[in-house]
XYZ file of C-alpha atoms in Angstrom:
593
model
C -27.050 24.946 36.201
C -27.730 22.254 33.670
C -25.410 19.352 33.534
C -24.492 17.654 30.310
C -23.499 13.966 32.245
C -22.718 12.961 28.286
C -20.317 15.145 27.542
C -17.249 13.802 25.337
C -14.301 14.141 26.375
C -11.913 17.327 26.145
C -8.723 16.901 23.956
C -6.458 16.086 26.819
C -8.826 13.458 27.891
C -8.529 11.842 24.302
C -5.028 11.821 24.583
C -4.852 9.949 28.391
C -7.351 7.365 26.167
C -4.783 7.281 23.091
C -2.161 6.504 25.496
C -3.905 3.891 27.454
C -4.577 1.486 24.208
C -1.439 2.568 23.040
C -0.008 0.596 25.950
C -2.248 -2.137 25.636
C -0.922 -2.489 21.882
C 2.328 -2.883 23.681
C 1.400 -5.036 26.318
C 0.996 -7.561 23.039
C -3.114 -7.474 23.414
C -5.431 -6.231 20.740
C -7.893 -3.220 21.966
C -11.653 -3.661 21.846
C -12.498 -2.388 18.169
C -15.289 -0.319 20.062
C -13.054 1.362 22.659
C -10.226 1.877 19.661
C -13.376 3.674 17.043
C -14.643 5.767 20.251
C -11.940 8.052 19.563
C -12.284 10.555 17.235
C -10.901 9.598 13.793
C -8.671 13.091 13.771
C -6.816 12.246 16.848
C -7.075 8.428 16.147
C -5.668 8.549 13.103
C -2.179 10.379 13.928
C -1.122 7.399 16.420
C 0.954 5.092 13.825
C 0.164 2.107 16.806
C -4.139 2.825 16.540
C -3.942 2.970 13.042
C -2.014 -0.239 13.071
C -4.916 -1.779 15.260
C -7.054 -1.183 13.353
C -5.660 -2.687 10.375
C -4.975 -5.442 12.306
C -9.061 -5.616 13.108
C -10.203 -4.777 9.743
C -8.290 -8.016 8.244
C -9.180 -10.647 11.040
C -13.105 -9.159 10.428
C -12.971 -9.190 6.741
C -13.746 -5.327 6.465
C -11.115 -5.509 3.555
C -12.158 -2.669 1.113
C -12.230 -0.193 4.335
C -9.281 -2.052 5.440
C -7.480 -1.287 2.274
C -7.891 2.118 2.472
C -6.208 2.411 5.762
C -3.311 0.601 5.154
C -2.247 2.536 1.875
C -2.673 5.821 4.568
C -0.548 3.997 6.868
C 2.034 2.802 4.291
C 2.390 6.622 3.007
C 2.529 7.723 6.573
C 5.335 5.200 7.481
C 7.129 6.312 4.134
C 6.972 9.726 5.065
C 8.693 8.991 8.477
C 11.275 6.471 6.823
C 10.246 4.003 9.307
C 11.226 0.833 7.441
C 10.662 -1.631 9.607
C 6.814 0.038 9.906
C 6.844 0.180 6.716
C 7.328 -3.524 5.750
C 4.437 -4.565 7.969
C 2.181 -2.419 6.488
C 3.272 -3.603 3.569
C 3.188 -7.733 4.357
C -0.786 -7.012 5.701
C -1.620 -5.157 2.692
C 0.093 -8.062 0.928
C -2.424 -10.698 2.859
C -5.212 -8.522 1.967
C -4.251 -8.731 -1.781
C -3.985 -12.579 -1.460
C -7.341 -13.087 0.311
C -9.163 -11.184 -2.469
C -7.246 -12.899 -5.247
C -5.487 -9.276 -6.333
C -2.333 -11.092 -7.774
C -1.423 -7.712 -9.941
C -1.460 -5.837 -7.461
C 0.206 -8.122 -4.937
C 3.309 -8.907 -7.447
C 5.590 -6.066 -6.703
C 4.752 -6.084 -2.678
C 5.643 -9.665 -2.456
C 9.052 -9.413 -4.245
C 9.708 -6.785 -1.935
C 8.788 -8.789 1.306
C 10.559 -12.001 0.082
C 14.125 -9.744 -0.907
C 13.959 -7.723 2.785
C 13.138 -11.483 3.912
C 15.913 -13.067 2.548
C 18.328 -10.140 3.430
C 17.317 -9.479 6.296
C 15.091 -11.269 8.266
C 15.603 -9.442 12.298
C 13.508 -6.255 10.153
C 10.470 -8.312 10.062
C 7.554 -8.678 11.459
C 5.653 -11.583 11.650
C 3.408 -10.473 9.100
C 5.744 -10.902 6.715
C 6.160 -14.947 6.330
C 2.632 -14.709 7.049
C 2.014 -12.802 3.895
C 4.398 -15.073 1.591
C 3.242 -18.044 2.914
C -0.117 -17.298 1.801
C 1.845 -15.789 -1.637
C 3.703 -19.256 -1.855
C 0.427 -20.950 -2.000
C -1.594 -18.939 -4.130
C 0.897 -18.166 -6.908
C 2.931 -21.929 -7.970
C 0.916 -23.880 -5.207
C 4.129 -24.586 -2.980
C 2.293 -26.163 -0.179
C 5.269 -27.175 1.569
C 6.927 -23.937 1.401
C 4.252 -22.341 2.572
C 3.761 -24.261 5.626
C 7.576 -23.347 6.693
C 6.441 -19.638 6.318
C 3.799 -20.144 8.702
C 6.102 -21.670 11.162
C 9.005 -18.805 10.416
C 5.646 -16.156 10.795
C 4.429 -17.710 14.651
C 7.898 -18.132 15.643
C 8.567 -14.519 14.779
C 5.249 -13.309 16.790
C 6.585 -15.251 19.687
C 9.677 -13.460 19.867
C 8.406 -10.219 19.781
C 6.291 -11.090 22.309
C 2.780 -11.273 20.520
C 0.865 -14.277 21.702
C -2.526 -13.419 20.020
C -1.043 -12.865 16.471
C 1.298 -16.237 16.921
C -2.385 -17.646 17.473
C -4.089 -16.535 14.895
C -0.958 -17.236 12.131
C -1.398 -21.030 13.635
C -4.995 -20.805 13.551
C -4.507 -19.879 9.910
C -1.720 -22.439 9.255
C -4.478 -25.246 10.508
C -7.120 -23.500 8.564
C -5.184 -23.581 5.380
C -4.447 -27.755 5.798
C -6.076 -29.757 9.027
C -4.410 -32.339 8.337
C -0.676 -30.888 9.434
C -0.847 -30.877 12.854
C 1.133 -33.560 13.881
C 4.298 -30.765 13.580
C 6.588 -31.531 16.556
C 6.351 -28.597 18.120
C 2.263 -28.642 18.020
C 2.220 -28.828 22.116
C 4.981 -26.767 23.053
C 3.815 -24.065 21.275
C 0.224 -24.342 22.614
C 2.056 -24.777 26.423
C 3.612 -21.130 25.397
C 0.369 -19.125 24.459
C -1.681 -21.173 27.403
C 0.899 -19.607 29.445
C 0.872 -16.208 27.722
C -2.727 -15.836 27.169
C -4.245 -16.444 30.524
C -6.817 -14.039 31.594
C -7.871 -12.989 28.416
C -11.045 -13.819 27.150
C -9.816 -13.970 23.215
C -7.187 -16.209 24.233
C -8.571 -18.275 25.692
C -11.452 -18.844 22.273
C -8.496 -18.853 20.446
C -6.353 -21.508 22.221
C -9.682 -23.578 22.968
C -10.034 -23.531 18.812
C -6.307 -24.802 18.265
C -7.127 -27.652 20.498
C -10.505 -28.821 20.166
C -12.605 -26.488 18.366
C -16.431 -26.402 18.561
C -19.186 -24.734 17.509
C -19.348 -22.135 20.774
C -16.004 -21.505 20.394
C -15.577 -20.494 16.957
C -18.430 -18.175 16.691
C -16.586 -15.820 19.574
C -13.714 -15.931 16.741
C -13.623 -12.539 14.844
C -15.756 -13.081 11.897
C -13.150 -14.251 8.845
C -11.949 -16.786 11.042
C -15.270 -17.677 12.699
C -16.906 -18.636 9.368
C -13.652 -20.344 8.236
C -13.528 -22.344 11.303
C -17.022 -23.646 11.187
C -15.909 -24.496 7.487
C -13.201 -26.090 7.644
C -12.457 -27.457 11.219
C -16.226 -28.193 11.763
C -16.910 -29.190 8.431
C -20.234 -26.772 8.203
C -19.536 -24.128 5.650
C -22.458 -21.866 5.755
C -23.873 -21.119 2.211
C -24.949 -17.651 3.310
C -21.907 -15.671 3.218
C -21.412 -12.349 6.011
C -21.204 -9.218 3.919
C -18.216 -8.235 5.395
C -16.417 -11.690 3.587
C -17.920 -11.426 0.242
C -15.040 -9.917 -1.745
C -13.086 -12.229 0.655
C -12.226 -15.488 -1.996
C -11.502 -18.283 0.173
C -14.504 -18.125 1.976
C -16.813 -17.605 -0.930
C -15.017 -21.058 -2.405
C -16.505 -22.780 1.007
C -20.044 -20.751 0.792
C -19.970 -22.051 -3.231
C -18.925 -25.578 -1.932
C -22.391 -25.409 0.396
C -24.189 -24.578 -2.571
C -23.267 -26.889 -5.045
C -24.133 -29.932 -2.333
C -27.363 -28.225 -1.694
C -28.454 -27.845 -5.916
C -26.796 -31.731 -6.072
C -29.004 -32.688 -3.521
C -32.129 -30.811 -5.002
C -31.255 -32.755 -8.594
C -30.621 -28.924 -9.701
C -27.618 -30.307 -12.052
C -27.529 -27.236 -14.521
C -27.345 -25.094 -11.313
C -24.823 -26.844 -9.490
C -22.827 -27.203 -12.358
C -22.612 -23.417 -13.052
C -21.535 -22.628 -9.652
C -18.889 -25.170 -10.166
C -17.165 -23.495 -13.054
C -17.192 -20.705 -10.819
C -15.879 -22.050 -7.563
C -13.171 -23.613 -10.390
C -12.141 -20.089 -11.669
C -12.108 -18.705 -7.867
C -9.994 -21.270 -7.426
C -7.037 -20.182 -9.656
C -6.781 -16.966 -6.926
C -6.796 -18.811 -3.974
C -5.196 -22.027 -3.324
C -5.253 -24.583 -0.297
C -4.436 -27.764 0.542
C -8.074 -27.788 1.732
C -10.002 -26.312 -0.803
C -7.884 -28.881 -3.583
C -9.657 -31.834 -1.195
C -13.243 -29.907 -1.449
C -12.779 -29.572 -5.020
C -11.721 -33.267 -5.688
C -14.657 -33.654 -4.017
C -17.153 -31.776 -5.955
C -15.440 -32.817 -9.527
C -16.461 -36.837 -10.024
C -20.395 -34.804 -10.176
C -19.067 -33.026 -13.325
C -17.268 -35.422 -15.383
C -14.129 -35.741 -13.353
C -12.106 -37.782 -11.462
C -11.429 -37.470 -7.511
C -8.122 -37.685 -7.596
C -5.788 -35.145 -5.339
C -3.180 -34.890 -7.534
C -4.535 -34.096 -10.421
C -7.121 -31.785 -8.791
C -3.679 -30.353 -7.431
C -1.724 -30.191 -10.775
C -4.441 -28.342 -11.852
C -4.913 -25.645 -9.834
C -1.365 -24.980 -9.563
C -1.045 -24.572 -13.516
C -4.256 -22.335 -13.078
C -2.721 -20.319 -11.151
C 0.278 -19.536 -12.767
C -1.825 -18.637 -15.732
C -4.545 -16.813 -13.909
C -2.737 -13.654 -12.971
C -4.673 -11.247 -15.641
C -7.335 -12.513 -15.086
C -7.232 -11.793 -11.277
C -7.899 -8.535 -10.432
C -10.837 -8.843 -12.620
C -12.235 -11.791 -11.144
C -11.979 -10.292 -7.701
C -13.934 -6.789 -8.438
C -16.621 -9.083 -10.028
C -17.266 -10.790 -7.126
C -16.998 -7.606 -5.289
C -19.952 -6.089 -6.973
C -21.776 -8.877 -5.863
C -22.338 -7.256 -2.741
C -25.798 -6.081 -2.153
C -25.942 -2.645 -2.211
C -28.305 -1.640 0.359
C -25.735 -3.589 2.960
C -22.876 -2.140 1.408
C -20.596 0.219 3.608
C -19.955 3.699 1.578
C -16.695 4.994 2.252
C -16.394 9.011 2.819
C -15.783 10.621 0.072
C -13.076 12.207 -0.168
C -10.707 15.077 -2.216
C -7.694 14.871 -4.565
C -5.199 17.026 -4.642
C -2.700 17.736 -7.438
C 0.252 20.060 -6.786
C 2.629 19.643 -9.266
C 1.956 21.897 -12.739
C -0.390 23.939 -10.624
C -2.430 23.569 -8.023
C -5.677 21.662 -8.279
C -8.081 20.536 -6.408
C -10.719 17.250 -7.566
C -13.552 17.537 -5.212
C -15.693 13.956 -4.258
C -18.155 15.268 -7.339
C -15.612 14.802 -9.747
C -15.343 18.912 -10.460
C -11.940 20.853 -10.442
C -11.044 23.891 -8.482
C -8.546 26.476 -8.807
C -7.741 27.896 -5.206
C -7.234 31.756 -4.778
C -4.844 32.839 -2.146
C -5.120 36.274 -0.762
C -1.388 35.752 0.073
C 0.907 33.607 -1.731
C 2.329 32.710 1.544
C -1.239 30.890 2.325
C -0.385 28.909 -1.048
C 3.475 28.088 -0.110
C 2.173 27.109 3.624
C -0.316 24.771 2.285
C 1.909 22.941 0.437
C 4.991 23.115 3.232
C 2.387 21.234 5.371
C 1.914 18.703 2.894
C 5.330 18.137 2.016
C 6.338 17.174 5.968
C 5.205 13.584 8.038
C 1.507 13.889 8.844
C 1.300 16.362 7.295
C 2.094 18.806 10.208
C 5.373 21.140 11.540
C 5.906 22.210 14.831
C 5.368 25.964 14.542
C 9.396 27.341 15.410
C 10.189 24.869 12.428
C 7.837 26.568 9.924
C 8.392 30.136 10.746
C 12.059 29.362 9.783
C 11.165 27.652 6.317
C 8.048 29.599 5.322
C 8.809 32.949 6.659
C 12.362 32.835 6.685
C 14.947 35.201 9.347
C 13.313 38.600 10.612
C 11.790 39.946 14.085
C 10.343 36.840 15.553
C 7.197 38.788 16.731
C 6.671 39.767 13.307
C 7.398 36.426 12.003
C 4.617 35.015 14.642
C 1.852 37.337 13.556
C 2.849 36.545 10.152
C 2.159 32.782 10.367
C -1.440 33.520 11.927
C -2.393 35.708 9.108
C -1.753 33.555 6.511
C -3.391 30.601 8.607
C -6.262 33.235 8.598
C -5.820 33.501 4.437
C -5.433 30.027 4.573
C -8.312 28.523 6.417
C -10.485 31.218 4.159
C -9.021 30.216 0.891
C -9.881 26.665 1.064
C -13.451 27.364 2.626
C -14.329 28.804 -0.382
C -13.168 25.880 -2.130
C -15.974 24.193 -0.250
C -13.369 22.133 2.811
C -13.846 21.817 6.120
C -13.305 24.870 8.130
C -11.218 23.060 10.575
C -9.107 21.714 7.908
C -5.747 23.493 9.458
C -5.375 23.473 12.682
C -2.476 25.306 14.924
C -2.401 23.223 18.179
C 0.193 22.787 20.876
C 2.973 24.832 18.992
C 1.984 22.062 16.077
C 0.824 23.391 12.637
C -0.952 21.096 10.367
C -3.558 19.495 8.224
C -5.976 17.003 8.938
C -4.853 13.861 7.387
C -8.441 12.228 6.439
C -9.547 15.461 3.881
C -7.366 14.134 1.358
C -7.869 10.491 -0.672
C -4.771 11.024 -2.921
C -2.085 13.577 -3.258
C -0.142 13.355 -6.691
C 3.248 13.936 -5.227
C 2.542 11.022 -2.291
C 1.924 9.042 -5.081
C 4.865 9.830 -7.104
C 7.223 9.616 -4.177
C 5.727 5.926 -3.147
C 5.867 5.188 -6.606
C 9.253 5.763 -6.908
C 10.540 4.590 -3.738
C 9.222 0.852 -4.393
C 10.760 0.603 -7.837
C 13.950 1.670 -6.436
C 13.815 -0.879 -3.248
C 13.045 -3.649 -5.974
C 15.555 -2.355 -9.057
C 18.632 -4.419 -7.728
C 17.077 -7.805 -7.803
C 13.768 -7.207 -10.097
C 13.748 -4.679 -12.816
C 10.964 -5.251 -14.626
C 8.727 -4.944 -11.716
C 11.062 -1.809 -10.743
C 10.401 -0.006 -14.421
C 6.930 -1.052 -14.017
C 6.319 1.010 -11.290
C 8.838 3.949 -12.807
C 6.564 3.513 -15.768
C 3.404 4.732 -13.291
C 5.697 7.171 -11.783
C 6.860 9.657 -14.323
C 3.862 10.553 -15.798
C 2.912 12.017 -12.856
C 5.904 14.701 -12.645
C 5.529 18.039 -12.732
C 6.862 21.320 -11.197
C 5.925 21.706 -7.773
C 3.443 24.591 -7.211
C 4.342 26.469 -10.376
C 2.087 29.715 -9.524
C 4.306 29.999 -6.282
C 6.815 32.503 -5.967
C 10.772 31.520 -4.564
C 11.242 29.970 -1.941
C 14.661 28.500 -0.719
C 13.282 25.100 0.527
C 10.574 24.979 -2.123
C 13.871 25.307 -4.555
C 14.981 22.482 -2.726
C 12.522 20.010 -2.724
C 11.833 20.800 -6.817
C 15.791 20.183 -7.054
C 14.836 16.797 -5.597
C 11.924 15.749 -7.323
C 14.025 16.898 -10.621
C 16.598 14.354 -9.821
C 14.333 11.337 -8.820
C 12.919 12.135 -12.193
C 16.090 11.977 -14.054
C 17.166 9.150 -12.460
C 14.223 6.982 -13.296
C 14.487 8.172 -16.974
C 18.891 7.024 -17.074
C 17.398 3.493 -14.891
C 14.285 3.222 -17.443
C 17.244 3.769 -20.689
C 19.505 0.988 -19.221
C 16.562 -1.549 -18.743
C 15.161 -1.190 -22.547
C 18.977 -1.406 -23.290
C 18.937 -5.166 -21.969
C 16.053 -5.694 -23.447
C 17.201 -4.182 -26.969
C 14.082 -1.868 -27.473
C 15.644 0.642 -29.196
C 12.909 2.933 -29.798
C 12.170 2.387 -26.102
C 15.585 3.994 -25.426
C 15.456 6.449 -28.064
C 12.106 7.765 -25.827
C 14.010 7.681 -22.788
C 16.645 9.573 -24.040
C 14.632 12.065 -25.720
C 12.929 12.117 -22.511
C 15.834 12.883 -20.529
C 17.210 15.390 -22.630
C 13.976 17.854 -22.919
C 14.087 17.658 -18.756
C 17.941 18.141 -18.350
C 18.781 20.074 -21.923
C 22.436 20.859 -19.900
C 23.391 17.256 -19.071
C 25.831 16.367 -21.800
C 25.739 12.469 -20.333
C 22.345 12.262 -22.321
C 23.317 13.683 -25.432
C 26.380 11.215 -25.672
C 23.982 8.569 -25.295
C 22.012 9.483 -28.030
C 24.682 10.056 -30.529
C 26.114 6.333 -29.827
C 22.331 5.301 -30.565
C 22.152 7.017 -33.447
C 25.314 5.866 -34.520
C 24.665 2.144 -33.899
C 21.385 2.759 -36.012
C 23.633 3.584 -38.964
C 21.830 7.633 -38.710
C 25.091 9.597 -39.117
C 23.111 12.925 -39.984
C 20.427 12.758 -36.677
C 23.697 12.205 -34.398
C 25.537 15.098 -35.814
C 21.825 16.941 -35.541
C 22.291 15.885 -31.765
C 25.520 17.013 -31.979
C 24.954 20.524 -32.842
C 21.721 21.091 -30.612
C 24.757 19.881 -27.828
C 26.627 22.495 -29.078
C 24.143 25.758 -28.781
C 23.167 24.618 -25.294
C 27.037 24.507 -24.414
C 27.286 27.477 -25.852
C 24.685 29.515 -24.861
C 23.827 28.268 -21.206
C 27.031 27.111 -20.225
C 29.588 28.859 -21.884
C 31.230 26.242 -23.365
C 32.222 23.486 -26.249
C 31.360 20.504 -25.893
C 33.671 17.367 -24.556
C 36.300 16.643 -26.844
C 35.156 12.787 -25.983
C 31.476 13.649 -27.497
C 33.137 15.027 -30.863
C 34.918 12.256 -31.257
C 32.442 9.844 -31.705
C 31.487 11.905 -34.685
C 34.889 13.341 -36.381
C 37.649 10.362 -35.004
C-alpha cells in the first residue's frame, strides 16, 4: 500500500497544534508567523488568542490593509462575546493601525473611547492601549511630552502582565519616535528586566541588543516596520526604496521621501527635490515625531526656510490640527501607490443583508435572492448568525429553532434542514462546506462573509453608546451611520419566539438612538433636526405617546398651533383604535389649558 508521508494533519491533530501556540501566546512569546499560517484559516480563525497573533504580526510587519481586515473580524467577534477587556485591545491596535496610516477620521471615535476606558479605568487595559494614545497624542495636537508618559504607562503595563517582547517593542517604539530620550531613569532597570525575561529567545535577544546598541545585523532580524525604521532612525540610513508591505505605512514613507530629497539635492535636481518636499510636508500633518520635526528642519533651509525646531514644530502641530479631512484622503493616495503587480489581493468575499429581506451581494457585485425548500433552512441560517462565531452547540438550537417535541424527531429535523440548508446556498453559488455540524457544534464558517448588515448595526450602535456620556457628537455620529441600516429582521420568515425576541431588541436600540439623536439636536437648537427625529420616532413606534408629546411642545414653541392639534388628533385615533384609549389628560393640556 501506497503511503502519503505528506499527509496534513487530521482535525484532532490541528487542534493539539492550536493548543500548543495557544500556550506559547500565554507563555508571553509570539509564535513563528509560519507555524501560526500552517493552520488552516477555518480552524485558525475561531481561536480569539491566534487571531490575536496574528494581528499582533501583521502590525509589527506592516501588512496593514490585511491587518485591518482581521482586526475589524476580531473586534465583531469580541463584541459578540461581550469580552470587553478583548475588546479594547482590539480596539487600541486597530487604533495604532489608523495612526500609522494617517486615518485620523477614522481613528477619532476609537481614541475617545480608549482615552475614557483609560481614564476610568485603567486595570481593563492592555498595554496596547497607552500605546495607541501615545501615538494619538502625537499625531493629533503634537503633545510630545504626553506622549512619551503613554509610552512609559504602555511598557509598564506589558510588564505586568507579564509580556516582555511587547514591553520591548513599545520601548523600541518610544526610542524610535525621539532618540534623544533615553536618559529616562529607569532606562537600565528596565533593560535588566527583559535581559532577564527574554533569555533564550532568539527575538529577544535582537530586540534587547537594538535597545542597547543597535547595528546594522541586528536590526535587519527586526520584523520589517521596525527593521526599516531602525536603520532610519537609530542608524541614520533611511533606505529610499520603500518594502511594499510599508508603503501605505506614513512614517516610513516620510524617512524613504527624506532619502530622496538628499539624493535629487545632491544630483542639483532642485524642481524634483522640491516636489517631494511639499509632499513629505503634507505627510507630515498625519504623522508627527519628535524625529521627523528634526529631519524636516533639516530639509527646509533648501526650500526657502529656516532650520529652526520650533518653528518647524509649531508648524506641524497647527497642521495637524487642521489636517484631519484631509487625512483619510491623503492616506488612500499613497496607498494606490503601490505597484500593482506586488500588491497582495485580498479574497473576495460576500455580503450579507438580513434585515428587510434577505439578500445576498456576491464578490461580483450581483444580488441574490435565496430559496429555501423549508423556511426552517431560512430561520436556521440566520439563528447561526445571530449567536458568537457564528455557531450553537446543537441541544441549544434544537430548543430555539425547533422548539419542544420528541427529541428524536427534533434531531432528524435539524439534519434535514442542514440538508435544505447546505443546498439552498449552493445554488446561490457558496461553498458547499459553508455549514458545518461538528462535535455537537452547529455553525457557519466565519471567513464566507466580509460584512453582515446587522454586525454592523449592532457595532455601530454599541460604540456610540460607550462614547454618548462623555462625547455626543462623536456618539450621534456613529447613530447617524447606524439607523439607516435598520430594518426588520428576516421579514419573509415565519414566527418564531426568539426571532420575536431579537426584532423586539433591535426595535428598541432603534428607538433609543432616535429619543438620544432628538435630545442632542435639542442642545444644539436644530429644530428641524428634531422635528426629523421625532417624525422618525413616531412612524417606528406610532403607540408611544412620549413621542407625540414631544412633538406637540415643538410645534407649540414654533408658534404652529394647528400642526400640534393635527398631532394631537393622529394621537388620538391610534389611542383609540390600537389601544383602546384617550389620550393623557397631561398631552391635552398642552393644547386646551
Amino acid at each position: 500500500m501506497r503511503v502519503n508521508k505528506q499527509a496534513k494533519p487530521s482535525h484532532d491533530g490541528w487542534l493539539i497544534e492550536v493548543l500548543k501556540v495557544e500556550q506559547t501566546i500565554l507563555d508571553g512569546q509570539m509564535p513563528a508567523i509560519e507555524q501560526l499560517l500552517a493552520i488552516p484559516a477555518d480552524i485558525r480563525m475561531k481561536s480569539p488568542l491566534l487571531l490575536r497573533a496574528e494581528c499582533e504580526d501583521g502590525l509589527l510587519q506592516g501588512r496593514l490593509i490585511e491587518t485591518k481586515q482581521r482586526l475589524e473580524a476580531a473586534l465583531k467577534g469580541f463584541a459578540a462575546q461581550a469580552d470587553d477587556s478583548a475588546m479594547l485591545t482590539m480596539m487600541a491596535m486597530l487604533g495604532l493601525l489608523y495612526e500609522q496610516v494617517g486615518d485620523k477620521q477614522e481613528s477619532k471615535p476609537v481614541m475617545a473611547l480608549l482615552a475614557q476606558e483609560w481614564e476610568r479605568n485603567p486595570e481593563s487595559c492592555s498595554g496596547f492601549v497607552p500605546w495607541a494614545l501615545a501615538r494619538s497624542a502625537a499625531n493629533r495636537t503634537a503633545q510630545y511630552e504626553t506622549a512619551q508618559q503613554l509610552f512609559i504607562a504602555a511598557a509598564e503595563r506589558f510588564r505586568e502582565e507579564g509580556k516582555p517582547l511587547w514591553m520591548g517593542y513599545v520601548l523600541l517604539d518610544r526610542l524610535l519616535f525621539d532618540p534623544a530620550e533615553t536618559e529616562h531613569a529607569d532606562w537600565q532597570l528596565w533593560l535588566n528586566w527583559l535581559g532577564r525575561h527574554m533569555a533564550g529567545s532568539r527575538s529577544g535577544t535582537v530586540l534587547l541588543g537594538c535597545l542597547e546598541e543597535p547595528s546594522l545585523e541586528l536590526c535587519e532580524q527586526l520584523p520589517e516596520r521596525f527593521a526599516y525604521l531602525g536603520k532610519a532612525i537609530l542608524l541614520k540610513q533611511p533606505d529610499e526604496s520603500l518594502p511594499v508591505n510599508l508603503k501605505a505605512d506614513i512614517e516610513s514613507t516620510l524617512y524613504s521621501l527624506g532619502a530622496k530629497i538628499k539624493r535629487l539635492l545632491s544630483e542639483d535636481q532642485q524642481a524634483q527635490a522640491e516636489q517631494a518636499y511639499r509632499k513629505l510636508e503634507r505627510l507630515g500633518t498625519l504623522v508627527a515625531t519628535p524625529a521627523l520635526v528634526r529631519q524636516a528642519a533639516g530639509l527646509k533651509p533648501f526650500f526657502g526656510g529656516s532650520a529652526e525646531p520650533e518653528a518647524s514644530e509649531s508648524a506641524s502641530r497647527q497642521a495637524v490640527v487642521t489636517a484631519a479631512d484631509e487625512s483619510l484622503n491623503a492616506a488612500t493616495d499613497y496607498r494606490e501607490e503601490t505597484d500593482a503587480a506586488d500588491a497582495v489581493v485580498p479574497e473576495a468575499k460576500w455580503r450579507l443583508q438580513l434585515m428587510d429581506g434577505i439578500r445576498f451581494q456576491t464578490p461580483e457585485d450581483k444580488q441574490l435572492e435565496p430559496v429555501w425548500k423549508r423556511r426552517k433552512a431560512g430561520e436556521l441560517f440566520v439563528y447561526l448568525l445571530l449567536q458568537p462565531n457564528y455557531k450553537a452547540n446543537r441541544e441549544q438550537v434544537i430548543e430555539r429553532v425547533f422548539g419542544e417535541g420528541d427529541p428524536a424527531k427534533r434531531s432528524n429535523q435539524l439534519y434535514v434542514t442542514l440538508h435544505d440548508l447546505r443546498s439552498s446556498l449552493k445554488e446561490l453559488g457558496m461553498p458547499e462546506d459553508l455549514v458545518y455540524a461538528k462535535r455537537g457544534v452547529i455553525g457557519i464558517t466565519e471567513l464566507t462573509f466580509d460584512s453582515i448588515d446587522v454586525e454592523n448595526y449592532l457595532t455601530l450602535s454599541r460604540v456610540g453608546d460607550q462614547l454618548w456620556m462623555d462625547d455626543r457628537e462623536e456618539a450621534s455620529r456613529l447613530y447617524e451611520k447606524a439607523l439607516p441600516l435598520y430594518g426588520q429582521l428576516g421579514t419573509e420568515l415565519p414566527y418564531a419566539e426568539w426571532l420575536e425576541r431579537v426584532r423586539e431588541q433591535l426595535l428598541d436600540r432603534q428607538t433609543n438612538m432616535i429619543k438620544r439623536l432628538a435630545a442632542y439636536y435639542a442642545e444644539l437648537f436644530d429644530e428641524a433636526r428634531i422635528e426629523q427625529c421625532l417624525a422618525e420616532w413616531i412612524a417606528l413606534r406610532p403607540e408611544q405617546e412620549e413621542a407625540y408629546e414631544a412633538m406637540i411642545r415643538l410645534c407649540l414653541r414654533g408658534d404652529r398651533r394647528i400642526e400640534a392639534i393635527g398631532w394631537y388628533r393622529r394621537l388620538e385615533r391610534v389611542c383609540k383604535e390600537e389601544l383602546g384609549s384617550e389620550p393623557l389628560d397631561e398631552v391635552k393640556n398642552l393644547l386646551w389649558r
